[in-house]
Amino acid sequence: VFAARHNFTSILSLYDQIAQNIGNLWQLPTYHGIHAFAPQYIEGPMTAASGNNQDIYNAAAHILRPENVFLNANATKVDRSGACFGAPSPSPVCVLVLSMATGAQTLIKARKLLIAIPPTLDSLALASIDLDAHERTVFSHFEAFTYWALVIDAPNLNPSTEQYINTGTHTPYHLPSLPGLFTIQSNALRNGETKYAAWFGAVEASGWTRERVEQAVASQVARIGCGNATEVVFELIKEHTPFRLHVSPKAVANGFYRDLYALQGRQNTFWTGAAWAEQDSSLIWMWSEESLLPKIEAALAS
């Protein structure tokens, strides 16, 4: 209704393809659709000058110094109470980190903690974050979508077709029905072979195992190319669930976002990521630097 009223229904299909997996767009409350309508999607995303986004993280690791960066490691315990697991410390935050490569454990003591993972109760539990009752109540409102990125080999697809776009025939504005593929992108390799990048989404955040996603993708690819689903080979598959965290209109009306942003600095903890900015890495970087970093610096100086 909002799109029709403001006369931009003609670009909804393009927007849905660029933004990818904001649910069934025609069913979304306006504020969720507009929230995902970031200028970066129209202007083009910010990327590393080299073309390799990993360079951003490598540069950050260099600034922090390698001995202070724990890769391939999990936080097994987090204590923000100042008790430091029964050994009180001047530093109010203690994190026990386990190296998956060596099995060594490291105790990190800090004045402030920055958390950048999706703040769902399941994700925070896996990271051993010691949520209090208020944090648990706020984060319990979050819902999410399923999103998977894949690289496939499909001999029934035409390598000269640059991109396959899922267009709905019986949906408003010809948007794709979910669960389903959004796009399939042809990529010519240096050795002359062609592989295809594909993106799959579903409205439900749970229940989509790797096997189920592969079956759904293979079935759709077979229909596109009039081939056999068993011919589709999955070279790489990565899950990005929980994707695009969102809450109900009732939660918004009850002050959810006021309560969410009020968590910044509480319990010596700051938060960043797509749930706080938008599902766009360049926007997350800008928001973290321009809005969040001054708050952290002020808290450290106090």
PDB file of C-alpha atoms in Angstrom:
ATOM      1  CA  VAL A   1       0.000   0.000   0.000  1.00  0.00           C
ATOM      2  CA  PHE A   2       2.787   2.432   0.924  1.00  0.00           C
ATOM      3  CA  ALA A   3       4.662   1.710  -2.318  1.00  0.00           C
ATOM      4  CA  ALA A   4       1.523   2.251  -4.400  1.00  0.00           C
ATOM      5  CA  ARG A   5       0.651   5.449  -2.559  1.00  0.00           C
ATOM      6  CA  HIS A   6       4.105   6.899  -3.230  1.00  0.00           C
ATOM      7  CA  ASN A   7       4.344   5.520  -6.774  1.00  0.00           C
ATOM      8  CA  PHE A   8       7.445   3.335  -6.610  1.00  0.00           C
ATOM      9  CA  THR A   9       5.923  -0.113  -7.182  1.00  0.00           C
ATOM     10  CA  SER A  10       7.765  -0.351 -10.512  1.00  0.00           C
ATOM     11  CA  ILE A  11      11.137  -0.760  -8.763  1.00  0.00           C
ATOM     12  CA  LEU A  12      10.057  -3.211  -6.065  1.00  0.00           C
ATOM     13  CA  SER A  13      11.167  -6.246  -8.054  1.00  0.00           C
ATOM     14  CA  LEU A  14      14.614  -4.731  -8.648  1.00  0.00           C
ATOM     15  CA  TYR A  15      14.875  -3.703  -5.019  1.00  0.00           C
ATOM     16  CA  ASP A  16      13.918  -7.174  -3.807  1.00  0.00           C
ATOM     17  CA  GLN A  17      16.651  -8.697  -5.967  1.00  0.00           C
ATOM     18  CA  ILE A  18      19.302  -6.268  -4.726  1.00  0.00           C
ATOM     19  CA  ALA A  19      18.385  -6.363  -1.027  1.00  0.00           C
ATOM     20  CA  GLN A  20      17.526 -10.100  -1.065  1.00  0.00           C
ATOM     21  CA  ASN A  21      15.528 -11.883   1.564  1.00  0.00           C
ATOM     22  CA  ILE A  22      13.591  -9.288   3.443  1.00  0.00           C
ATOM     23  CA  GLY A  23      10.790 -11.836   3.544  1.00  0.00           C
ATOM     24  CA  ASN A  24       7.714 -11.559   1.387  1.00  0.00           C
ATOM     25  CA  LEU A  25       8.002  -7.844   0.689  1.00  0.00           C
ATOM     26  CA  TRP A  26       4.302  -7.302   0.027  1.00  0.00           C
ATOM     27  CA  GLN A  27       3.492  -8.621   3.519  1.00  0.00           C
ATOM     28  CA  LEU A  28       6.012  -6.477   5.417  1.00  0.00           C
ATOM     29  CA  PRO A  29       5.097  -3.523   7.611  1.00  0.00           C
ATOM     30  CA  THR A  30       6.274  -0.332   5.920  1.00  0.00           C
ATOM     31  CA  TYR A  31       8.983   0.447   8.477  1.00  0.00           C
ATOM     32  CA  HIS A  32      10.753  -2.863   7.773  1.00  0.00           C
ATOM     33  CA  GLY A  33      10.677  -2.336   4.034  1.00  0.00           C
ATOM     34  CA  ILE A  34      11.938   1.254   4.321  1.00  0.00           C
ATOM     35  CA  HIS A  35      14.575   0.256   6.875  1.00  0.00           C
ATOM     36  CA  ALA A  36      16.074  -2.074   4.305  1.00  0.00           C
ATOM     37  CA  PHE A  37      15.823   0.580   1.564  1.00  0.00           C
ATOM     38  CA  ALA A  38      19.286   1.957   2.303  1.00  0.00           C
ATOM     39  CA  PRO A  39      20.829   4.364  -0.252  1.00  0.00           C
ATOM     40  CA  GLN A  40      23.804   2.010  -0.570  1.00  0.00           C
ATOM     41  CA  TYR A  41      21.608  -0.487  -2.388  1.00  0.00           C
ATOM     42  CA  ILE A  42      20.882   2.075  -5.079  1.00  0.00           C
ATOM     43  CA  GLU A  43      24.262   3.804  -5.176  1.00  0.00           C
ATOM     44  CA  GLY A  44      26.269   0.592  -4.958  1.00  0.00           C
ATOM     45  CA  PRO A  45      28.004  -0.932  -1.917  1.00  0.00           C
ATOM     46  CA  MET A  46      31.310   0.184  -0.449  1.00  0.00           C
ATOM     47  CA  THR A  47      33.998  -2.437  -1.000  1.00  0.00           C
ATOM     48  CA  ALA A  48      37.718  -2.812  -0.420  1.00  0.00           C
ATOM     49  CA  ALA A  49      39.813  -1.071  -3.075  1.00  0.00           C
ATOM     50  CA  SER A  50      41.468  -4.396  -3.855  1.00  0.00           C
ATOM     51  CA  GLY A  51      38.120  -6.057  -4.485  1.00  0.00           C
ATOM     52  CA  ASN A  52      38.775  -8.490  -1.623  1.00  0.00           C
ATOM     53  CA  ASN A  53      36.698  -7.596   1.441  1.00  0.00           C
ATOM     54  CA  GLN A  54      38.901  -9.850   3.576  1.00  0.00           C
ATOM     55  CA  ASP A  55      41.538  -7.124   3.299  1.00  0.00           C
ATOM     56  CA  ILE A  56      39.442  -4.973   5.645  1.00  0.00           C
ATOM     57  CA  TYR A  57      39.655  -7.590   8.376  1.00  0.00           C
ATOM     58  CA  ASN A  58      43.325  -8.276   7.699  1.00  0.00           C
ATOM     59  CA  ALA A  59      44.039  -4.553   8.126  1.00  0.00           C
ATOM     60  CA  ALA A  60      42.065  -4.482  11.382  1.00  0.00           C
ATOM     61  CA  ALA A  61      44.034  -7.493  12.658  1.00  0.00           C
ATOM     62  CA  HIS A  62      47.282  -5.704  11.785  1.00  0.00           C
ATOM     63  CA  ILE A  63      46.234  -2.649  13.799  1.00  0.00           C
ATOM     64  CA  LEU A  64      45.257  -4.809  16.784  1.00  0.00           C
ATOM     65  CA  ARG A  65      48.483  -6.850  16.406  1.00  0.00           C
ATOM     66  CA  PRO A  66      48.366 -10.601  15.689  1.00  0.00           C
ATOM     67  CA  GLU A  67      48.973 -11.625  19.310  1.00  0.00           C
ATOM     68  CA  ASN A  68      45.734  -9.860  20.279  1.00  0.00           C
ATOM     69  CA  VAL A  69      43.582 -11.517  17.619  1.00  0.00           C
ATOM     70  CA  PHE A  70      42.108 -14.976  18.252  1.00  0.00           C
ATOM     71  CA  LEU A  71      41.062 -16.651  15.006  1.00  0.00           C
ATOM     72  CA  ASN A  72      39.285 -20.004  14.858  1.00  0.00           C
ATOM     73  CA  ALA A  73      38.373 -19.633  18.515  1.00  0.00           C
ATOM     74  CA  ASN A  74      35.209 -19.745  20.600  1.00  0.00           C
ATOM     75  CA  ALA A  75      34.184 -17.856  23.698  1.00  0.00           C
ATOM     76  CA  THR A  76      33.333 -20.561  26.218  1.00  0.00           C
ATOM     77  CA  LYS A  77      32.489 -18.320  29.192  1.00  0.00           C
ATOM     78  CA  VAL A  78      31.636 -14.644  29.597  1.00  0.00           C
ATOM     79  CA  ASP A  79      31.367 -12.875  32.952  1.00  0.00           C
ATOM     80  CA  ARG A  80      30.371  -9.192  32.966  1.00  0.00           C
ATOM     81  CA  SER A  81      29.659  -8.990  36.690  1.00  0.00           C
ATOM     82  CA  GLY A  82      33.187  -8.079  37.805  1.00  0.00           C
ATOM     83  CA  ALA A  83      33.470 -11.403  39.640  1.00  0.00           C
ATOM     84  CA  CYS A  84      35.615 -12.905  36.847  1.00  0.00           C
ATOM     85  CA  PHE A  85      34.460 -16.474  37.406  1.00  0.00           C
ATOM     86  CA  GLY A  86      35.045 -16.297  41.167  1.00  0.00           C
ATOM     87  CA  ALA A  87      38.374 -14.443  41.006  1.00  0.00           C
ATOM     88  CA  PRO A  88      37.385 -10.754  41.324  1.00  0.00           C
ATOM     89  CA  SER A  89      39.288  -8.495  38.935  1.00  0.00           C
ATOM     90  CA  PRO A  90      39.632  -4.706  38.463  1.00  0.00           C
ATOM     91  CA  SER A  91      38.420  -5.357  34.911  1.00  0.00           C
ATOM     92  CA  PRO A  92      34.618  -5.770  34.936  1.00  0.00           C
ATOM     93  CA  VAL A  93      34.542  -8.062  31.876  1.00  0.00           C
ATOM     94  CA  CYS A  94      36.185 -11.483  31.666  1.00  0.00           C
ATOM     95  CA  VAL A  95      36.002 -13.765  28.634  1.00  0.00           C
ATOM     96  CA  LEU A  96      37.420 -17.283  28.433  1.00  0.00           C
ATOM     97  CA  VAL A  97      38.453 -18.114  24.861  1.00  0.00           C
ATOM     98  CA  LEU A  98      39.195 -21.606  23.528  1.00  0.00           C
ATOM     99  CA  SER A  99      41.432 -22.029  20.465  1.00  0.00           C
ATOM    100  CA  MET A 100      39.932 -24.643  18.157  1.00  0.00           C
ATOM    101  CA  ALA A 101      43.345 -25.170  16.554  1.00  0.00           C
ATOM    102  CA  THR A 102      45.460 -25.802  19.666  1.00  0.00           C
ATOM    103  CA  GLY A 103      42.945 -26.417  22.444  1.00  0.00           C
ATOM    104  CA  ALA A 104      44.602 -23.681  24.518  1.00  0.00           C
ATOM    105  CA  GLN A 105      42.419 -21.473  26.726  1.00  0.00           C
ATOM    106  CA  THR A 106      43.036 -17.759  27.209  1.00  0.00           C
ATOM    107  CA  LEU A 107      41.438 -15.522  29.826  1.00  0.00           C
ATOM    108  CA  ILE A 108      40.796 -12.025  28.491  1.00  0.00           C
ATOM    109  CA  LYS A 109      40.118  -9.215  30.964  1.00  0.00           C
ATOM    110  CA  ALA A 110      38.630  -5.994  29.617  1.00  0.00           C
ATOM    111  CA  ARG A 111      36.913  -2.790  30.652  1.00  0.00           C
ATOM    112  CA  LYS A 112      34.371  -2.945  27.837  1.00  0.00           C
ATOM    113  CA  LEU A 113      32.952  -5.668  25.601  1.00  0.00           C
ATOM    114  CA  LEU A 114      31.840  -5.207  21.975  1.00  0.00           C
ATOM    115  CA  ILE A 115      29.536  -7.902  20.586  1.00  0.00           C
ATOM    116  CA  ALA A 116      28.932  -8.131  16.838  1.00  0.00           C
ATOM    117  CA  ILE A 117      27.036 -11.416  16.396  1.00  0.00           C
ATOM    118  CA  PRO A 118      23.276 -11.527  15.646  1.00  0.00           C
ATOM    119  CA  PRO A 119      21.616 -10.905  19.034  1.00  0.00           C
ATOM    120  CA  THR A 120      19.175 -13.784  19.008  1.00  0.00           C
ATOM    121  CA  LEU A 121      18.867 -15.849  22.163  1.00  0.00           C
ATOM    122  CA  ASP A 122      20.234 -18.938  20.395  1.00  0.00           C
ATOM    123  CA  SER A 123      23.275 -17.128  18.958  1.00  0.00           C
ATOM    124  CA  LEU A 124      24.091 -15.431  22.251  1.00  0.00           C
ATOM    125  CA  ALA A 125      23.778 -18.729  24.113  1.00  0.00           C
ATOM    126  CA  LEU A 126      26.245 -20.356  21.699  1.00  0.00           C
ATOM    127  CA  ALA A 127      28.661 -17.506  22.448  1.00  0.00           C
ATOM    128  CA  SER A 128      28.165 -18.049  26.199  1.00  0.00           C
ATOM    129  CA  ILE A 129      27.011 -14.452  26.774  1.00  0.00           C
ATOM    130  CA  ASP A 130      25.744 -14.037  30.350  1.00  0.00           C
ATOM    131  CA  LEU A 131      22.468 -12.263  29.567  1.00  0.00           C
ATOM    132  CA  ASP A 132      20.460 -10.771  32.392  1.00  0.00           C
ATOM    133  CA  ALA A 133      16.657 -10.879  32.509  1.00  0.00           C
ATOM    134  CA  HIS A 134      16.205  -7.485  30.822  1.00  0.00           C
ATOM    135  CA  GLU A 135      18.537  -8.306  27.904  1.00  0.00           C
ATOM    136  CA  ARG A 136      16.846 -11.660  27.476  1.00  0.00           C
ATOM    137  CA  THR A 137      13.427  -9.990  27.313  1.00  0.00           C
ATOM    138  CA  VAL A 138      14.550  -7.459  24.690  1.00  0.00           C
ATOM    139  CA  PHE A 139      16.307  -9.977  22.447  1.00  0.00           C
ATOM    140  CA  SER A 140      13.484 -12.514  22.712  1.00  0.00           C
ATOM    141  CA  HIS A 141      11.404 -10.344  20.348  1.00  0.00           C
ATOM    142  CA  PHE A 142      13.724 -10.901  17.402  1.00  0.00           C
ATOM    143  CA  GLU A 143      12.654 -13.054  14.484  1.00  0.00           C
ATOM    144  CA  ALA A 144      14.782 -13.840  11.445  1.00  0.00           C
ATOM    145  CA  PHE A 145      14.790 -15.210   7.918  1.00  0.00           C
ATOM    146  CA  THR A 146      16.757 -18.105   6.429  1.00  0.00           C
ATOM    147  CA  TYR A 147      19.460 -17.212   3.902  1.00  0.00           C
ATOM    148  CA  TRP A 148      22.026 -19.425   2.177  1.00  0.00           C
ATOM    149  CA  ALA A 149      24.748 -18.633  -0.370  1.00  0.00           C
ATOM    150  CA  LEU A 150      25.876 -21.375  -2.727  1.00  0.00           C
ATOM    151  CA  VAL A 151      28.274 -22.183  -5.536  1.00  0.00           C
ATOM    152  CA  ILE A 152      26.923 -24.893  -7.810  1.00  0.00           C
ATOM    153  CA  ASP A 153      27.773 -26.748 -10.985  1.00  0.00           C
ATOM    154  CA  ALA A 154      24.693 -27.321 -13.116  1.00  0.00           C
ATOM    155  CA  PRO A 155      25.287 -28.742 -16.602  1.00  0.00           C
ATOM    156  CA  ASN A 156      21.665 -28.108 -17.602  1.00  0.00           C
ATOM    157  CA  LEU A 157      22.083 -24.320 -17.235  1.00  0.00           C
ATOM    158  CA  ASN A 158      23.241 -22.179 -20.147  1.00  0.00           C
ATOM    159  CA  PRO A 159      26.693 -20.676 -19.351  1.00  0.00           C
ATOM    160  CA  SER A 160      26.058 -17.802 -21.774  1.00  0.00           C
ATOM    161  CA  THR A 161      23.130 -16.640 -19.622  1.00  0.00           C
ATOM    162  CA  GLU A 162      24.693 -14.142 -17.259  1.00  0.00           C
ATOM    163  CA  GLN A 163      21.976 -14.220 -14.613  1.00  0.00           C
ATOM    164  CA  TYR A 164      18.787 -16.098 -13.827  1.00  0.00           C
ATOM    165  CA  ILE A 165      16.291 -14.064 -11.781  1.00  0.00           C
ATOM    166  CA  ASN A 166      13.395 -15.664  -9.913  1.00  0.00           C
ATOM    167  CA  THR A 167      10.306 -13.744 -11.004  1.00  0.00           C
ATOM    168  CA  GLY A 168       6.911 -14.538  -9.520  1.00  0.00           C
ATOM    169  CA  THR A 169       4.050 -15.046 -11.952  1.00  0.00           C
ATOM    170  CA  HIS A 170       1.231 -14.986  -9.415  1.00  0.00           C
ATOM    171  CA  THR A 171       2.642 -12.728  -6.714  1.00  0.00           C
ATOM    172  CA  PRO A 172       2.270  -8.968  -6.179  1.00  0.00           C
ATOM    173  CA  TYR A 173       4.768  -7.000  -8.276  1.00  0.00           C
ATOM    174  CA  HIS A 174       6.172 -10.324  -9.604  1.00  0.00           C
ATOM    175  CA  LEU A 175       8.259 -10.812  -6.476  1.00  0.00           C
ATOM    176  CA  PRO A 176       9.675 -14.313  -5.888  1.00  0.00           C
ATOM    177  CA  SER A 177       7.768 -16.680  -3.650  1.00  0.00           C
ATOM    178  CA  LEU A 178       9.620 -17.996  -0.639  1.00  0.00           C
ATOM    179  CA  PRO A 179      11.118 -20.447   0.053  1.00  0.00           C
ATOM    180  CA  GLY A 180      13.108 -20.228  -3.129  1.00  0.00           C
ATOM    181  CA  LEU A 181      16.077 -18.952  -5.073  1.00  0.00           C
ATOM    182  CA  PHE A 182      16.566 -15.243  -5.646  1.00  0.00           C
ATOM    183  CA  THR A 183      19.192 -15.248  -8.374  1.00  0.00           C
ATOM    184  CA  ILE A 184      21.691 -17.538 -10.058  1.00  0.00           C
ATOM    185  CA  GLN A 185      24.831 -15.814 -11.358  1.00  0.00           C
ATOM    186  CA  SER A 186      27.047 -17.315 -14.047  1.00  0.00           C
ATOM    187  CA  ASN A 187      30.790 -17.101 -13.352  1.00  0.00           C
ATOM    188  CA  ALA A 188      33.396 -18.038 -15.952  1.00  0.00           C
ATOM    189  CA  LEU A 189      36.574 -19.415 -14.393  1.00  0.00           C
ATOM    190  CA  ARG A 190      40.084 -19.014 -15.765  1.00  0.00           C
ATOM    191  CA  ASN A 191      40.233 -22.686 -16.712  1.00  0.00           C
ATOM    192  CA  GLY A 192      37.237 -22.248 -18.994  1.00  0.00           C
ATOM    193  CA  GLU A 193      34.712 -23.880 -16.670  1.00  0.00           C
ATOM    194  CA  THR A 194      31.521 -22.135 -15.530  1.00  0.00           C
ATOM    195  CA  LYS A 195      30.253 -22.225 -11.983  1.00  0.00           C
ATOM    196  CA  TYR A 196      27.130 -20.570 -10.666  1.00  0.00           C
ATOM    197  CA  ALA A 197      26.649 -18.473  -7.540  1.00  0.00           C
ATOM    198  CA  ALA A 198      23.155 -18.802  -6.115  1.00  0.00           C
ATOM    199  CA  TRP A 199      21.201 -17.346  -3.198  1.00  0.00           C
ATOM    200  CA  PHE A 200      18.326 -19.075  -1.433  1.00  0.00           C
ATOM    201  CA  GLY A 201      15.939 -17.767   1.215  1.00  0.00           C
ATOM    202  CA  ALA A 202      12.957 -18.707   3.344  1.00  0.00           C
ATOM    203  CA  VAL A 203      10.686 -16.814   5.714  1.00  0.00           C
ATOM    204  CA  GLU A 204      11.181 -19.375   8.491  1.00  0.00           C
ATOM    205  CA  ALA A 205      14.493 -19.125  10.346  1.00  0.00           C
ATOM    206  CA  SER A 206      14.439 -22.711  11.570  1.00  0.00           C
ATOM    207  CA  GLY A 207      14.029 -26.110   9.992  1.00  0.00           C
ATOM    208  CA  TRP A 208      16.226 -25.478   6.951  1.00  0.00           C
ATOM    209  CA  THR A 209      19.021 -27.996   7.142  1.00  0.00           C
ATOM    210  CA  ARG A 210      21.758 -28.179   4.517  1.00  0.00           C
ATOM    211  CA  GLU A 211      20.151 -31.269   3.022  1.00  0.00           C
ATOM    212  CA  ARG A 212      16.753 -29.580   2.734  1.00  0.00           C
ATOM    213  CA  VAL A 213      18.256 -26.472   1.119  1.00  0.00           C
ATOM    214  CA  GLU A 214      20.190 -28.588  -1.391  1.00  0.00           C
ATOM    215  CA  GLN A 215      17.029 -30.492  -2.324  1.00  0.00           C
ATOM    216  CA  ALA A 216      15.040 -27.286  -2.825  1.00  0.00           C
ATOM    217  CA  VAL A 217      17.781 -25.610  -4.864  1.00  0.00           C
ATOM    218  CA  ALA A 218      18.410 -28.677  -7.034  1.00  0.00           C
ATOM    219  CA  SER A 219      14.700 -28.975  -7.774  1.00  0.00           C
ATOM    220  CA  GLN A 220      14.429 -25.324  -8.838  1.00  0.00           C
ATOM    221  CA  VAL A 221      17.609 -25.439 -10.926  1.00  0.00           C
ATOM    222  CA  ALA A 222      16.341 -28.572 -12.690  1.00  0.00           C
ATOM    223  CA  ARG A 223      13.094 -26.804 -13.596  1.00  0.00           C
ATOM    224  CA  ILE A 224      14.990 -23.829 -15.009  1.00  0.00           C
ATOM    225  CA  GLY A 225      17.171 -25.925 -17.260  1.00  0.00           C
ATOM    226  CA  CYS A 226      14.784 -28.802 -17.892  1.00  0.00           C
ATOM    227  CA  GLY A 227      17.349 -31.136 -16.399  1.00  0.00           C
ATOM    228  CA  ASN A 228      17.646 -33.642 -13.589  1.00  0.00           C
ATOM    229  CA  ALA A 229      18.026 -32.465  -9.979  1.00  0.00           C
ATOM    230  CA  THR A 230      20.633 -35.168  -9.362  1.00  0.00           C
ATOM    231  CA  GLU A 231      22.959 -33.464 -11.868  1.00  0.00           C
ATOM    232  CA  VAL A 232      23.333 -30.370  -9.675  1.00  0.00           C
ATOM    233  CA  VAL A 233      26.651 -30.449  -7.802  1.00  0.00           C
ATOM    234  CA  PHE A 234      27.123 -28.265  -4.710  1.00  0.00           C
ATOM    235  CA  GLU A 235      30.671 -26.928  -4.710  1.00  0.00           C
ATOM    236  CA  LEU A 236      30.187 -24.629  -1.716  1.00  0.00           C
ATOM    237  CA  ILE A 237      27.279 -23.830   0.569  1.00  0.00           C
ATOM    238  CA  LYS A 238      27.224 -21.346   3.446  1.00  0.00           C
ATOM    239  CA  GLU A 239      24.413 -20.498   5.833  1.00  0.00           C
ATOM    240  CA  HIS A 240      23.799 -16.876   6.857  1.00  0.00           C
ATOM    241  CA  THR A 241      20.856 -17.582   9.150  1.00  0.00           C
ATOM    242  CA  PRO A 242      19.696 -15.762  11.285  1.00  0.00           C
ATOM    243  CA  PHE A 243      19.301 -13.124   8.570  1.00  0.00           C
ATOM    244  CA  ARG A 244      17.611  -9.691   8.734  1.00  0.00           C
ATOM    245  CA  LEU A 245      16.467  -9.665  12.344  1.00  0.00           C
ATOM    246  CA  HIS A 246      13.083  -7.992  12.759  1.00  0.00           C
ATOM    247  CA  VAL A 247      10.264  -7.686  15.271  1.00  0.00           C
ATOM    248  CA  SER A 248       6.487  -7.514  15.161  1.00  0.00           C
ATOM    249  CA  PRO A 249       4.563  -4.237  14.764  1.00  0.00           C
ATOM    250  CA  LYS A 250       3.272  -4.704  18.315  1.00  0.00           C
ATOM    251  CA  ALA A 251       6.836  -4.850  19.675  1.00  0.00           C
ATOM    252  CA  VAL A 252       7.741  -1.684  17.762  1.00  0.00           C
ATOM    253  CA  ALA A 253       4.683   0.116  19.147  1.00  0.00           C
ATOM    254  CA  ASN A 254       5.661  -0.970  22.658  1.00  0.00           C
ATOM    255  CA  GLY A 255       9.069   0.708  22.364  1.00  0.00           C
ATOM    256  CA  PHE A 256      11.256  -2.172  21.226  1.00  0.00           C
ATOM    257  CA  TYR A 257      13.833  -0.044  19.422  1.00  0.00           C
ATOM    258  CA  ARG A 258      14.008   2.398  22.326  1.00  0.00           C
ATOM    259  CA  ASP A 259      14.792  -0.515  24.640  1.00  0.00           C
ATOM    260  CA  LEU A 260      17.211  -2.058  22.146  1.00  0.00           C
ATOM    261  CA  TYR A 261      19.397   1.026  21.704  1.00  0.00           C
ATOM    262  CA  ALA A 262      19.284   1.721  25.432  1.00  0.00           C
ATOM    263  CA  LEU A 263      21.353  -1.455  25.889  1.00  0.00           C
ATOM    264  CA  GLN A 264      24.439   0.306  24.480  1.00  0.00           C
ATOM    265  CA  GLY A 265      26.928   0.604  27.346  1.00  0.00           C
ATOM    266  CA  ARG A 266      24.787  -1.328  29.804  1.00  0.00           C
ATOM    267  CA  GLN A 267      26.787  -3.948  31.730  1.00  0.00           C
ATOM    268  CA  ASN A 268      29.949  -2.506  30.110  1.00  0.00           C
ATOM    269  CA  THR A 269      28.741  -3.947  26.808  1.00  0.00           C
ATOM    270  CA  PHE A 270      28.287  -2.394  23.374  1.00  0.00           C
ATOM    271  CA  TRP A 271      26.630  -3.976  20.369  1.00  0.00           C
ATOM    272  CA  THR A 272      27.011  -3.680  16.604  1.00  0.00           C
ATOM    273  CA  GLY A 273      25.959  -5.583  13.509  1.00  0.00           C
ATOM    274  CA  ALA A 274      23.063  -5.747  11.078  1.00  0.00           C
ATOM    275  CA  ALA A 275      20.427  -5.749  13.839  1.00  0.00           C
ATOM    276  CA  TRP A 276      21.615  -2.298  14.902  1.00  0.00           C
ATOM    277  CA  ALA A 277      22.212  -0.755  11.490  1.00  0.00           C
ATOM    278  CA  GLU A 278      21.149  -2.693   8.379  1.00  0.00           C
ATOM    279  CA  GLN A 279      22.019  -5.918   6.558  1.00  0.00           C
ATOM    280  CA  ASP A 280      24.732  -4.053   4.660  1.00  0.00           C
ATOM    281  CA  SER A 281      28.386  -4.331   5.627  1.00  0.00           C
ATOM    282  CA  SER A 282      29.363  -0.839   4.454  1.00  0.00           C
ATOM    283  CA  LEU A 283      26.523   0.705   6.470  1.00  0.00           C
ATOM    284  CA  ILE A 284      27.499  -1.345   9.534  1.00  0.00           C
ATOM    285  CA  TRP A 285      31.089  -0.082   9.285  1.00  0.00           C
ATOM    286  CA  MET A 286      29.924   3.537   8.951  1.00  0.00           C
ATOM    287  CA  TRP A 287      27.416   3.265  11.800  1.00  0.00           C
ATOM    288  CA  SER A 288      29.968   1.595  14.062  1.00  0.00           C
ATOM    289  CA  GLU A 289      32.571   4.281  13.392  1.00  0.00           C
ATOM    290  CA  GLU A 290      30.357   7.358  13.392  1.00  0.00           C
ATOM    291  CA  SER A 291      27.719   6.490  15.988  1.00  0.00           C
ATOM    292  CA  LEU A 292      29.004   3.692  18.223  1.00  0.00           C
ATOM    293  CA  LEU A 293      32.751   4.335  18.508  1.00  0.00           C
ATOM    294  CA  PRO A 294      32.344   7.792  20.145  1.00  0.00           C
ATOM    295  CA  LYS A 295      30.125   6.172  22.801  1.00  0.00           C
ATOM    296  CA  ILE A 296      32.743   3.509  23.528  1.00  0.00           C
ATOM    297  CA  GLU A 297      35.530   6.097  23.701  1.00  0.00           C
ATOM    298  CA  ALA A 298      33.475   8.251  26.081  1.00  0.00           C
ATOM    299  CA  ALA A 299      32.762   5.245  28.310  1.00  0.00           C
ATOM    300  CA  LEU A 300      36.452   4.330  28.449  1.00  0.00           C
ATOM    301  CA  ALA A 301      37.385   7.902  29.323  1.00  0.00           C
ATOM    302  CA  SER A 302      34.916   8.157  32.194  1.00  0.00           C
TER     303      SER A 302
END
